[in-house]
Coordinates of C-alpha atoms and ligand atoms in Angstrom, one line a residue:
X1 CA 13.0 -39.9 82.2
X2 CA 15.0 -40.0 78.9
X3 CA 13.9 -41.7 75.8
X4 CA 15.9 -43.3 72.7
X5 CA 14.2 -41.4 70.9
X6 CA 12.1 -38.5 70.6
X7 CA 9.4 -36.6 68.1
X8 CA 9.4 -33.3 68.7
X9 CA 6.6 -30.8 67.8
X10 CA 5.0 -32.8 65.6
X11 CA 1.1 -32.9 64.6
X12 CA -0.3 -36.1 66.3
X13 CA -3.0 -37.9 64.1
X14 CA -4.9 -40.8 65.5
X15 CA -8.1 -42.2 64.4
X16 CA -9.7 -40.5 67.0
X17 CA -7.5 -36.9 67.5
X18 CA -5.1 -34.4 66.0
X19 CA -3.0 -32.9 68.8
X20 CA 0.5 -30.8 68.7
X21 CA 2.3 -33.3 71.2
X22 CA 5.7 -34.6 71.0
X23 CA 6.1 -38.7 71.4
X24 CA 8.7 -40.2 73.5
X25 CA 10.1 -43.8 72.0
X26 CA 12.1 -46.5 74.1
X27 CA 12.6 -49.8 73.6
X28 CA 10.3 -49.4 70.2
X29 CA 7.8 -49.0 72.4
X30 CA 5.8 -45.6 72.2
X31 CA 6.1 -44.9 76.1
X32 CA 4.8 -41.1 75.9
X33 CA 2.6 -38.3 74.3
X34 CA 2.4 -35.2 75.3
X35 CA 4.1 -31.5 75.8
X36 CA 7.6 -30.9 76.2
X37 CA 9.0 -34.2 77.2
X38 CA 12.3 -34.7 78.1
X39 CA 15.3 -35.8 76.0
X40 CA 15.5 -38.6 73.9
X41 CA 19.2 -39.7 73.2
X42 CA 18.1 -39.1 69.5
X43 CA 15.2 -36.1 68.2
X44 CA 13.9 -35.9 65.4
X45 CA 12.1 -32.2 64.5
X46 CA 8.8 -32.9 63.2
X47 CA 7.1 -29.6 63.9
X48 CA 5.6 -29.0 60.1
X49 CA 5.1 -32.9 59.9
X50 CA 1.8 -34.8 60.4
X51 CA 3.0 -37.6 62.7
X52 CA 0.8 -41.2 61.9
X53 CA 0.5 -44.6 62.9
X54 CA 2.6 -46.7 60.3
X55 CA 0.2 -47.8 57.1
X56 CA -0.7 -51.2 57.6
X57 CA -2.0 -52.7 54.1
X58 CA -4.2 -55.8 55.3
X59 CA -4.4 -57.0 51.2
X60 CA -1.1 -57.4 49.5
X61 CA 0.3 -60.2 47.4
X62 CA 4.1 -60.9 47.2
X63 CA 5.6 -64.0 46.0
X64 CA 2.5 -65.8 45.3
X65 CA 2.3 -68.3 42.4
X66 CA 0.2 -66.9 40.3
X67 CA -1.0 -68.8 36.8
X68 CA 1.9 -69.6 35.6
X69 CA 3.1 -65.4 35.5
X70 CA 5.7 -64.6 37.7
X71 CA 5.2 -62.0 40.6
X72 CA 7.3 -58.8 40.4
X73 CA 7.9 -58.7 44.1
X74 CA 8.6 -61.4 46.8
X75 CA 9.3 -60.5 50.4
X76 CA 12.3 -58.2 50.5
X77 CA 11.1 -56.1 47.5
X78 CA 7.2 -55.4 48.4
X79 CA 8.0 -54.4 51.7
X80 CA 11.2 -52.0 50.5
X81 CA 8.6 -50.3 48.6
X82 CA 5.6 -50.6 51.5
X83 CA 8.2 -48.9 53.9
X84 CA 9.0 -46.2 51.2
X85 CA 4.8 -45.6 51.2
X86 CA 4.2 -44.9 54.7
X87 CA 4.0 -48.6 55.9
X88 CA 4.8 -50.7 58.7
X89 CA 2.9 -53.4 58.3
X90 CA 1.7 -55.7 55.6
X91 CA -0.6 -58.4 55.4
X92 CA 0.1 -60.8 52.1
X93 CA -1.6 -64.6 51.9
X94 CA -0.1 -67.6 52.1
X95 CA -1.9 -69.9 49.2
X96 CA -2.6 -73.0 49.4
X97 CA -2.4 -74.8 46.2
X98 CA -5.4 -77.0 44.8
X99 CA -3.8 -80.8 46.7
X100 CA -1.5 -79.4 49.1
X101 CA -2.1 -79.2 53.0
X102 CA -2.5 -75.8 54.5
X103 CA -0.1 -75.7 57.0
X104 CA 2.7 -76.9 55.3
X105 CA 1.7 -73.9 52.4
X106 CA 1.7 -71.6 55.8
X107 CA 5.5 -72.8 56.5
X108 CA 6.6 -73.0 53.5
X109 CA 5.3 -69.5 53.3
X110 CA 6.6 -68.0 56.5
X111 CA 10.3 -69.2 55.2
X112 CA 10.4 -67.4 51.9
X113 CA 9.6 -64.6 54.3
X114 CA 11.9 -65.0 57.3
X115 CA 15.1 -62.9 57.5
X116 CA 13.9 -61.0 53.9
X117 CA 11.1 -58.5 55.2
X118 CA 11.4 -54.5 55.9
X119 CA 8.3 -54.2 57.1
X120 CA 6.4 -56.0 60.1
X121 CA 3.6 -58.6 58.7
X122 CA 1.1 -61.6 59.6
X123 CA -0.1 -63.4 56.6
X124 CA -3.7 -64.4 56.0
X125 CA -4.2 -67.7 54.0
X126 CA -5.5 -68.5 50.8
X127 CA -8.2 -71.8 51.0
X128 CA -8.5 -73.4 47.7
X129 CA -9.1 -76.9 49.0
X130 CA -11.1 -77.5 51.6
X131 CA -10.9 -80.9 52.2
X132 CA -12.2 -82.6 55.2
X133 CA -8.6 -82.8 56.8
X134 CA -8.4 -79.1 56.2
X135 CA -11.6 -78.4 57.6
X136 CA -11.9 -80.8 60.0
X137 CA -8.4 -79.5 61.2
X138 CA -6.0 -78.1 59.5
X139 CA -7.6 -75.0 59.3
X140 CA -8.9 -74.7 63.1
X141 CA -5.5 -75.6 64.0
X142 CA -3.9 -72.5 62.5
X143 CA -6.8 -70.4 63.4
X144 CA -5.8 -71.4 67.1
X145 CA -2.2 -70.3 66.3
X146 CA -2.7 -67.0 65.1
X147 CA -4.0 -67.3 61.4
X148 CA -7.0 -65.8 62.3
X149 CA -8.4 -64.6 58.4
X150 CA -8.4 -66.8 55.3
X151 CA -9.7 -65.4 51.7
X152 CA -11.5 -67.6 49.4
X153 CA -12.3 -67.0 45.6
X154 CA -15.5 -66.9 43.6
X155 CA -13.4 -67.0 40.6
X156 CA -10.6 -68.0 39.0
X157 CA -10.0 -71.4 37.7
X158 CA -7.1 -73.0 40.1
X159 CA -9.0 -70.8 43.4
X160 CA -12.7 -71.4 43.0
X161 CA -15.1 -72.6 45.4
X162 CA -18.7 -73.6 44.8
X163 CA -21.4 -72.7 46.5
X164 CA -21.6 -75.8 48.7
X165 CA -17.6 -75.3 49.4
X166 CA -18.1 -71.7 50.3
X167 CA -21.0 -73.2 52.8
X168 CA -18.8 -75.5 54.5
X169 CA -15.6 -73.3 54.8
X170 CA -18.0 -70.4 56.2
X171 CA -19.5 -73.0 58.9
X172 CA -15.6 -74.1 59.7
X173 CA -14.9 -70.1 60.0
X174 CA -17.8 -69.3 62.5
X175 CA -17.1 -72.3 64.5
X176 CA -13.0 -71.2 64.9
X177 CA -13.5 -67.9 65.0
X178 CA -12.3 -66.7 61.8
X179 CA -12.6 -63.5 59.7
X180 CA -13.3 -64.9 56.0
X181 CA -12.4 -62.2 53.0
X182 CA -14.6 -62.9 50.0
X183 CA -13.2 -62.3 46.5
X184 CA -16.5 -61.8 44.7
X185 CA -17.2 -62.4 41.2
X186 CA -18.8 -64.7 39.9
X187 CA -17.1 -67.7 38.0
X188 CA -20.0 -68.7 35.2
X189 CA -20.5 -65.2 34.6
X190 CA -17.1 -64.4 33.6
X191 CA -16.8 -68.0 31.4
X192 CA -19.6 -67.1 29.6
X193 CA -18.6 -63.7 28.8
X194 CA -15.1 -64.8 28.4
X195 CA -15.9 -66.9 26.0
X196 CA -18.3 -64.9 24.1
X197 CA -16.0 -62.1 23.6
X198 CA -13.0 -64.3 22.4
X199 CA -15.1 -66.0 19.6
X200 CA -15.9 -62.8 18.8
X201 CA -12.5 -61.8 18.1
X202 CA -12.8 -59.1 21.0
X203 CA -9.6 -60.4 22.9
X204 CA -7.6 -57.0 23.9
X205 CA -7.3 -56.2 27.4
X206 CA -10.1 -53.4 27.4
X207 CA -12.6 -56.7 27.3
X208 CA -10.9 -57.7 30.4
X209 CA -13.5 -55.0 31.6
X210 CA -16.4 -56.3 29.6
X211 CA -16.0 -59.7 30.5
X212 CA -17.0 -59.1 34.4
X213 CA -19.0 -56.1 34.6
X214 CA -20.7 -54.9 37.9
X215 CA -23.5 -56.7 37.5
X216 CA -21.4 -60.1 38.1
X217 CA -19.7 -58.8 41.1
X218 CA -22.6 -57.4 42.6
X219 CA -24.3 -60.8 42.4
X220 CA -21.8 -62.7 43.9
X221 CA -21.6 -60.0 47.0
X222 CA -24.7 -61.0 47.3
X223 CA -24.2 -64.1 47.1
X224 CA -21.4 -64.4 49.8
X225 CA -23.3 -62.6 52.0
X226 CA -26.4 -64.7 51.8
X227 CA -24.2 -67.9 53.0
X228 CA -22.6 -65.7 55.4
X229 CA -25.9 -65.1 56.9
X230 CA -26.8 -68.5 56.6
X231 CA -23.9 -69.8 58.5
X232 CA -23.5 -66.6 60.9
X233 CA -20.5 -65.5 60.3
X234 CA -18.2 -62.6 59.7
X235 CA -16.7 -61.5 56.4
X236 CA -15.3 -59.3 54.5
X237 CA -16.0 -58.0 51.0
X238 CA -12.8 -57.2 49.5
X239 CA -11.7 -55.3 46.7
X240 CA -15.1 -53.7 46.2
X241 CA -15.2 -51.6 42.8
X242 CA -18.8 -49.5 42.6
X243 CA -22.0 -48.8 44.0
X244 CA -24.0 -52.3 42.8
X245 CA -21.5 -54.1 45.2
X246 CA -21.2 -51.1 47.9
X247 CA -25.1 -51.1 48.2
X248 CA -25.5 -54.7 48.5
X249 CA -22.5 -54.6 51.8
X250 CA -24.5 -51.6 53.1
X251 CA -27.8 -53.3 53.1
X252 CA -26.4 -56.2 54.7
X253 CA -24.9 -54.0 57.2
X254 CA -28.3 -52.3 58.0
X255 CA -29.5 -56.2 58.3
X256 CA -27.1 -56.1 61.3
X257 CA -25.2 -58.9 59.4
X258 CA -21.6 -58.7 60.1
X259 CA -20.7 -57.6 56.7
X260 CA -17.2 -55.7 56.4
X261 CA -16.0 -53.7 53.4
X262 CA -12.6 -53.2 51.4
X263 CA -12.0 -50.8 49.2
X264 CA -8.6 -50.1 47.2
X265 CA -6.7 -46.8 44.8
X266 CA -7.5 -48.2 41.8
X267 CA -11.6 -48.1 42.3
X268 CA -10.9 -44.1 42.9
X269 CA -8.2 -43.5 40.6
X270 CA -8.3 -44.9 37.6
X271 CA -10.9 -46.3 35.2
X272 CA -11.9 -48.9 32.6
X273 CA -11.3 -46.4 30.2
X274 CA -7.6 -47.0 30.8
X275 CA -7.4 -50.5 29.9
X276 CA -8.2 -49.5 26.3
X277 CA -5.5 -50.3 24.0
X278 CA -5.9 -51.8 20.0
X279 CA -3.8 -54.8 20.5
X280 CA -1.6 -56.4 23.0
X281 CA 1.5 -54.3 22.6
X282 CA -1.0 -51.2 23.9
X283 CA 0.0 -50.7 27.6
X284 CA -4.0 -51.7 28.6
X285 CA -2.5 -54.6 30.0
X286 CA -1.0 -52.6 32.9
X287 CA -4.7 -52.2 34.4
X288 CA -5.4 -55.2 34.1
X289 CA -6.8 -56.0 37.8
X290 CA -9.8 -58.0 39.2
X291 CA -12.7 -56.7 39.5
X292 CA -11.7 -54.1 37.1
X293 CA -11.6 -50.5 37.7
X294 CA -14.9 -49.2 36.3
X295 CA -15.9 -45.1 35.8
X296 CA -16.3 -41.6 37.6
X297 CA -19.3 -42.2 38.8
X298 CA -18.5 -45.4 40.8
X299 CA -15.2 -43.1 41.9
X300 CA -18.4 -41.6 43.8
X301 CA -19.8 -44.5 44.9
X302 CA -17.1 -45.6 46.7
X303 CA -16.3 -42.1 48.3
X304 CA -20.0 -42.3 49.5
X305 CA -19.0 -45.7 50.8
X306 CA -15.9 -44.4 52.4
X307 CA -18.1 -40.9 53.9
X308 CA -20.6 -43.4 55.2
X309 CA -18.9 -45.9 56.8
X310 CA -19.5 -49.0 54.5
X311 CA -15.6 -49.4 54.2
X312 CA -14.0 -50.1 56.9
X313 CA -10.5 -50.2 55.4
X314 CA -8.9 -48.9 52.2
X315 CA -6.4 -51.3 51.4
X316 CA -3.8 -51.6 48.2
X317 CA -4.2 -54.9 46.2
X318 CA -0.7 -55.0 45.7
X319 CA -0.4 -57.9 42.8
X320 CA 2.5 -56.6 41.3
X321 CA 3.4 -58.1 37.7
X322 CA 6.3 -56.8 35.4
X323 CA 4.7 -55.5 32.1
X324 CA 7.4 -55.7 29.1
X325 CA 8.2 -59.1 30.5
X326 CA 7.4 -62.8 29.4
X327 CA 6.4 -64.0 32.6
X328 CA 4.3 -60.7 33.2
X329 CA 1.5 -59.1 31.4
X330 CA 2.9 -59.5 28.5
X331 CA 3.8 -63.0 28.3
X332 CA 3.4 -64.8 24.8
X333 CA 0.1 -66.3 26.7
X334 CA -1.3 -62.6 27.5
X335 CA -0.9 -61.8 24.0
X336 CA -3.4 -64.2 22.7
X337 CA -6.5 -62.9 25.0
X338 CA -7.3 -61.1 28.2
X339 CA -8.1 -64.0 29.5
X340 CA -4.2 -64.8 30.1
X341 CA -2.9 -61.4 31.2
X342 CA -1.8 -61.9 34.8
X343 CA -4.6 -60.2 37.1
X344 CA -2.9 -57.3 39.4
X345 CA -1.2 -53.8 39.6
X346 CA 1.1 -52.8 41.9
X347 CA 0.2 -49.9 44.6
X348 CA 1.5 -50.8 48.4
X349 CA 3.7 -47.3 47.7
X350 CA 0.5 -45.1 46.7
X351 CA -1.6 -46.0 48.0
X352 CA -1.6 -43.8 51.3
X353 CA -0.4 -40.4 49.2
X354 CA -3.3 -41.4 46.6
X355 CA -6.1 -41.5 49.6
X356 CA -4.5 -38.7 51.2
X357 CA -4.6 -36.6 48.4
X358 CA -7.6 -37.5 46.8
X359 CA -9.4 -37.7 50.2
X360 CA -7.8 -35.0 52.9
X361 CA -6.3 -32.5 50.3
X362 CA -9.9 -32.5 48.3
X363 CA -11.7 -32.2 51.4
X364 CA -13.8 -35.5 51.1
X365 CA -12.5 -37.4 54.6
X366 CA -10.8 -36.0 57.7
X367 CA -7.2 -36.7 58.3
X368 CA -8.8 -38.8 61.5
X369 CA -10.6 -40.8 58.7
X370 CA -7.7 -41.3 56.8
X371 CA -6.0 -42.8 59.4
X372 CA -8.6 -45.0 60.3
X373 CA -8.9 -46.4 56.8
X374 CA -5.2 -46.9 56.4
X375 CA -4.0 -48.0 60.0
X376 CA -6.1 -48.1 63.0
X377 CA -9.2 -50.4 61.0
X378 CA -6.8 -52.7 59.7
X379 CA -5.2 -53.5 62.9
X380 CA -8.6 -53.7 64.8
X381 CA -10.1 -55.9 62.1
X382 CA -7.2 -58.3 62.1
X383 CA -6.1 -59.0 65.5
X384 CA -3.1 -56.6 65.6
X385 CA -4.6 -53.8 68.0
X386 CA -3.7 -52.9 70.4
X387 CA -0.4 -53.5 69.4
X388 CA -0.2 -51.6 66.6
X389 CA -2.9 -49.2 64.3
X390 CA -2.7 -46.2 66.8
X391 CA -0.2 -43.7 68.7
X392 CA -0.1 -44.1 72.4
X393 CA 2.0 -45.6 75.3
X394 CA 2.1 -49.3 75.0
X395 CA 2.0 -49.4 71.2
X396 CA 4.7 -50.4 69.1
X397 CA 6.7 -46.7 67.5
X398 CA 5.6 -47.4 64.2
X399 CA 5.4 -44.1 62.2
X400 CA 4.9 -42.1 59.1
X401 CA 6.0 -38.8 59.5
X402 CA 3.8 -36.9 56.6
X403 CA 4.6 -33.7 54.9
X404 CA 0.9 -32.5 53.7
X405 CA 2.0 -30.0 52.0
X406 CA 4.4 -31.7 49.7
X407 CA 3.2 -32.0 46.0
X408 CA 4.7 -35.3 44.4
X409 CA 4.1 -36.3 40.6
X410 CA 3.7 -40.1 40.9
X411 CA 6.5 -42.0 38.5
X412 CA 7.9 -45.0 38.1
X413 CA 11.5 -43.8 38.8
X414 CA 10.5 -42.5 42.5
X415 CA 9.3 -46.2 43.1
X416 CA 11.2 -48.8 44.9
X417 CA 8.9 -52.3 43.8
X418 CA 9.9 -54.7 41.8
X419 CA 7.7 -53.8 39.1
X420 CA 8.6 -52.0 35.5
X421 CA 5.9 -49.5 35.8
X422 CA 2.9 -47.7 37.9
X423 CA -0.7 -48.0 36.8
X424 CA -0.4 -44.6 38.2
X425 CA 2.4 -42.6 36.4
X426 CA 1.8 -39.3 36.1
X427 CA -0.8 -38.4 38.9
X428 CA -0.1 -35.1 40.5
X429 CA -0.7 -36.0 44.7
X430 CA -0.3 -33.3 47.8
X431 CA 1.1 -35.0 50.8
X432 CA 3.8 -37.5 51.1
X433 CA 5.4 -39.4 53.7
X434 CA 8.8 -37.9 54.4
X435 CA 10.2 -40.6 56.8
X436 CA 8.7 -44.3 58.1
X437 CA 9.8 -45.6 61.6
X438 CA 9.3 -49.2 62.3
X439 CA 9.6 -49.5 66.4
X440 CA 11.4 -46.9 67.2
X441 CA 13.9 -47.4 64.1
X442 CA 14.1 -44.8 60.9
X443 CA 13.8 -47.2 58.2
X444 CA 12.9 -44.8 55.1
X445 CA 13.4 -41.2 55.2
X446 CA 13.4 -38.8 52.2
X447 CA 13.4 -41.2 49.5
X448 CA 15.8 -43.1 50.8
X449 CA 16.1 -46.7 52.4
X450 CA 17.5 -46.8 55.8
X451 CA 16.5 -50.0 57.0
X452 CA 17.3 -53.5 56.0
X453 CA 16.0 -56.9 55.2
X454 CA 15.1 -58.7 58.4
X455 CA 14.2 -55.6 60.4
X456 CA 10.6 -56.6 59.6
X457 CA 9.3 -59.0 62.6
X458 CA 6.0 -62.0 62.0
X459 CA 3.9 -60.7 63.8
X460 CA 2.2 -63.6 65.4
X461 CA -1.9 -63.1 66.1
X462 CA -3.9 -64.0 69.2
X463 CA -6.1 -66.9 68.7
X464 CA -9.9 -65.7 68.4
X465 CA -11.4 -65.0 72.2
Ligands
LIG1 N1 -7.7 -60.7 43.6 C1 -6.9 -60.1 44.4 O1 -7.3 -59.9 45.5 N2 -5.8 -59.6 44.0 C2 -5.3 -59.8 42.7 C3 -6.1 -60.6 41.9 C4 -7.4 -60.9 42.4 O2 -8.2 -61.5 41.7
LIG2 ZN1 -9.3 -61.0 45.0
LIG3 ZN1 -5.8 -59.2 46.2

């Protein structure tokens, strides 16, 4: 047998094993592993390489309206700069605006993506309204077709559900089969705070910080999972900053509940401390995230997390806004307060050299781990395995051949987003992905784009079993 196109040598990382083995590619279809197969009409030497499933980031946002600011990436951009990270697939939400139906938000959605993408994706949705029409069908009707994970908001004035909403859309979600993701802080909390702070004249963007401390997303983890448990259904916690929220997923894990955990760069990388800044022209605004990164010692917590097995996946948060820009973070609005800074950073390029590094290089996870956390979990937890998240025959040849010895400085300039800067400038990472193969095809390989908008397929999910 012959292939199109064959690894050779490489080191084989699955969630489960790390074996020398070269892989044979046809049809972008993985169709072998093993030793010293025969040709492929195209090789590709990969014997000091790691050789991984593709990334597949399950929480990105590109071209979502957000508050009025204006998104630095839509479709083509996000996943030029996924594919340039390591990825294959991504996973953004299609929202659906406060009044608007849900499916037509889906296709309108699914449009803005068709023909633009690099990168394979599925989109979850975004509930905002849940009407009876939505509930009563809208929403099983797209669960049936594929749209098998929705996220709904705690917070945020144009996204919030009450309690009573949460109730119903949970009770919708267990009865269709749905995976729920749970953005959890809570609203009143933050008002309060909000408010408090601004009358005080404390409006920079460090008090973005202050204004939802742990305390506020720990009680509305606790929160979600309480109507979770009430309605019997699966969710998962996403986003999760420190311990307060990590402990209350973990003991609703040792319930039996089925509790799932996210966790993201930024909540092991950077810290509160970096949204500091005296006024509004002080770059604080480009950490400006939600929940907000917090301090070393919740870096900790969420490695013990991660060691233990509360997270399931380590995804980016991709919410990319430009910063010296007046539809970004610092529009004329943001200036005023941190109340109007757009809520985001970009990551989807980082974020695997950031866990790598911080994870496999500093010994704290096994590369098996690492792959689990960035591929195999994701694809499992969403419907895409066994199609993709792992490396053997039947699944799709998506790759990241991974130099883990290479030592990249993290800048802007190396980036391909569409955003002006990284939150994470000037971090010093061992191990980078040297070329990304999207079934079968090299699509990034030393810095450089190979591949082109519209190589990136939907990915369409099975409905629930
Ligand atoms: N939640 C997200 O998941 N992403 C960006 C902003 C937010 O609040
Ligand atoms: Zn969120
Ligand atoms: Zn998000």
């Amino acid at each position: 047998m012959t292939y199109d196109l064959v690894i050779r040598g490489g080191t084989v990382v699955t969630a489960a094993d790390t074996v020398r083995a070269d892989v044979g590619i046809s049809g972008g279809i993985i169709r072998a592993v093993g030793l010293d197969l025969d040709r492929g009409a195209k090789e590709i030497d990969a014997s000091s390489l790691l050789v991984m499933p593709g990334g597949i980031d399950s929480h990105v946002h590109l071209a979502q309206p957000f508050n009025g600011a204006k998104m630095a990436d839509g479709f083509e951009s996000g996943t030029r700069s996924a594919i340039a990270g390591g990825n294959t697939t991504v996973m953004p939400f299609a929202t659906q605006p406060r009044g608007a139906g849900l499916r037509v938000s889906v296709e309108e959605y699914k449009a803005l993506a068709d023909g633009a993408c690099y990168a394979d994706h599925a989109f979850h949705m975004i509930v905002s309204d849940p009407t009876p029409s939505v509930l009563g069908q809208e929403l099983p009707s797209l669960v049936a077709d594929g749209y098998t994970s929705f996220k709904v908001f705690m917070t945020y004035d144009d996204l919030v559900l009450s309690d009573r909403q949460l109730l119903e859309v949970f009770e919708c979600a267990r009865s269709c089969g749905a995976l729920v993701m749970v953005h959890c802080e809570g609203y009143d909390a933050i008002r309060f705070m909000t408010d408090r702070l601004e009358r005080a004249g404390r409006t920079a963007p460090y008090y973005h910080a202050v204004s939802r401390p742990e305390s506020v997303e720990r009680e509305a983890t606790h929160r979600a999972i309480s109507h979770a448990e009430l309605t019997d259904v699966p969710i998962m916690i996403v986003h999760v900053s420190g311990r307060e929220p990590m402990e209350q997923i973990r003991w609703a894990q040792l319930k039996g509940l089925k509790v799932y955990g996210e966790t993201c760069p930024q909540y092991i990388a950077l810290t509160a401390d970096d949204l500091r800044g005296l006024n509004m022209d002080e770059t604080g605004g480009k950490y400006v995230c939600s929940p907000p990164p917090r301090d070393h010692a919740s870096w900790e917590a969420i490695w013990e997390g991660i060691r233990t097995g509360v997270f399931q996946v380590f995804s980016s948060d991709h919410c990319p806004f430009r910063y010296d820009d007046v539809e970004g973070k610092l529009r004329p609005q943001g200036r005023t307060s941190f109340r109007w800074v757009p809520n985001g950073i970009p990551g989807i390029e980082t974020r695997l050299p950031i866990l790598y590094s911080k994870g496999v290089v500093e010994g704290r996870i096994t590369v098996n781990e690492f792959v689990a956390l960035t591929s195999t979990n994701h694809a499992k937890m969403y419907g895409l395995y066994p199609r993709k998240g792992s490396i053997a025959p039947g699944f799709d040849a998506d790759l990241v051949l991974w130099d883990p010895q290479r030592k990249e400085t993290i800048r802007q300039e190396i980036l391909h987003h569409g955003a002006d800067y990284t939150p994470y400038e000037g971090l010093a990472v061992t191990g980078w992905p040297v070329m990304t193969i999207l079934r079968g095809k090299p699509v990034f390989e030393e810095g450089r784009i190979l591949g082109e908008p519209g190589d990136g397929q939907f990915l369409k999910r099975p409905p629930p079993r």
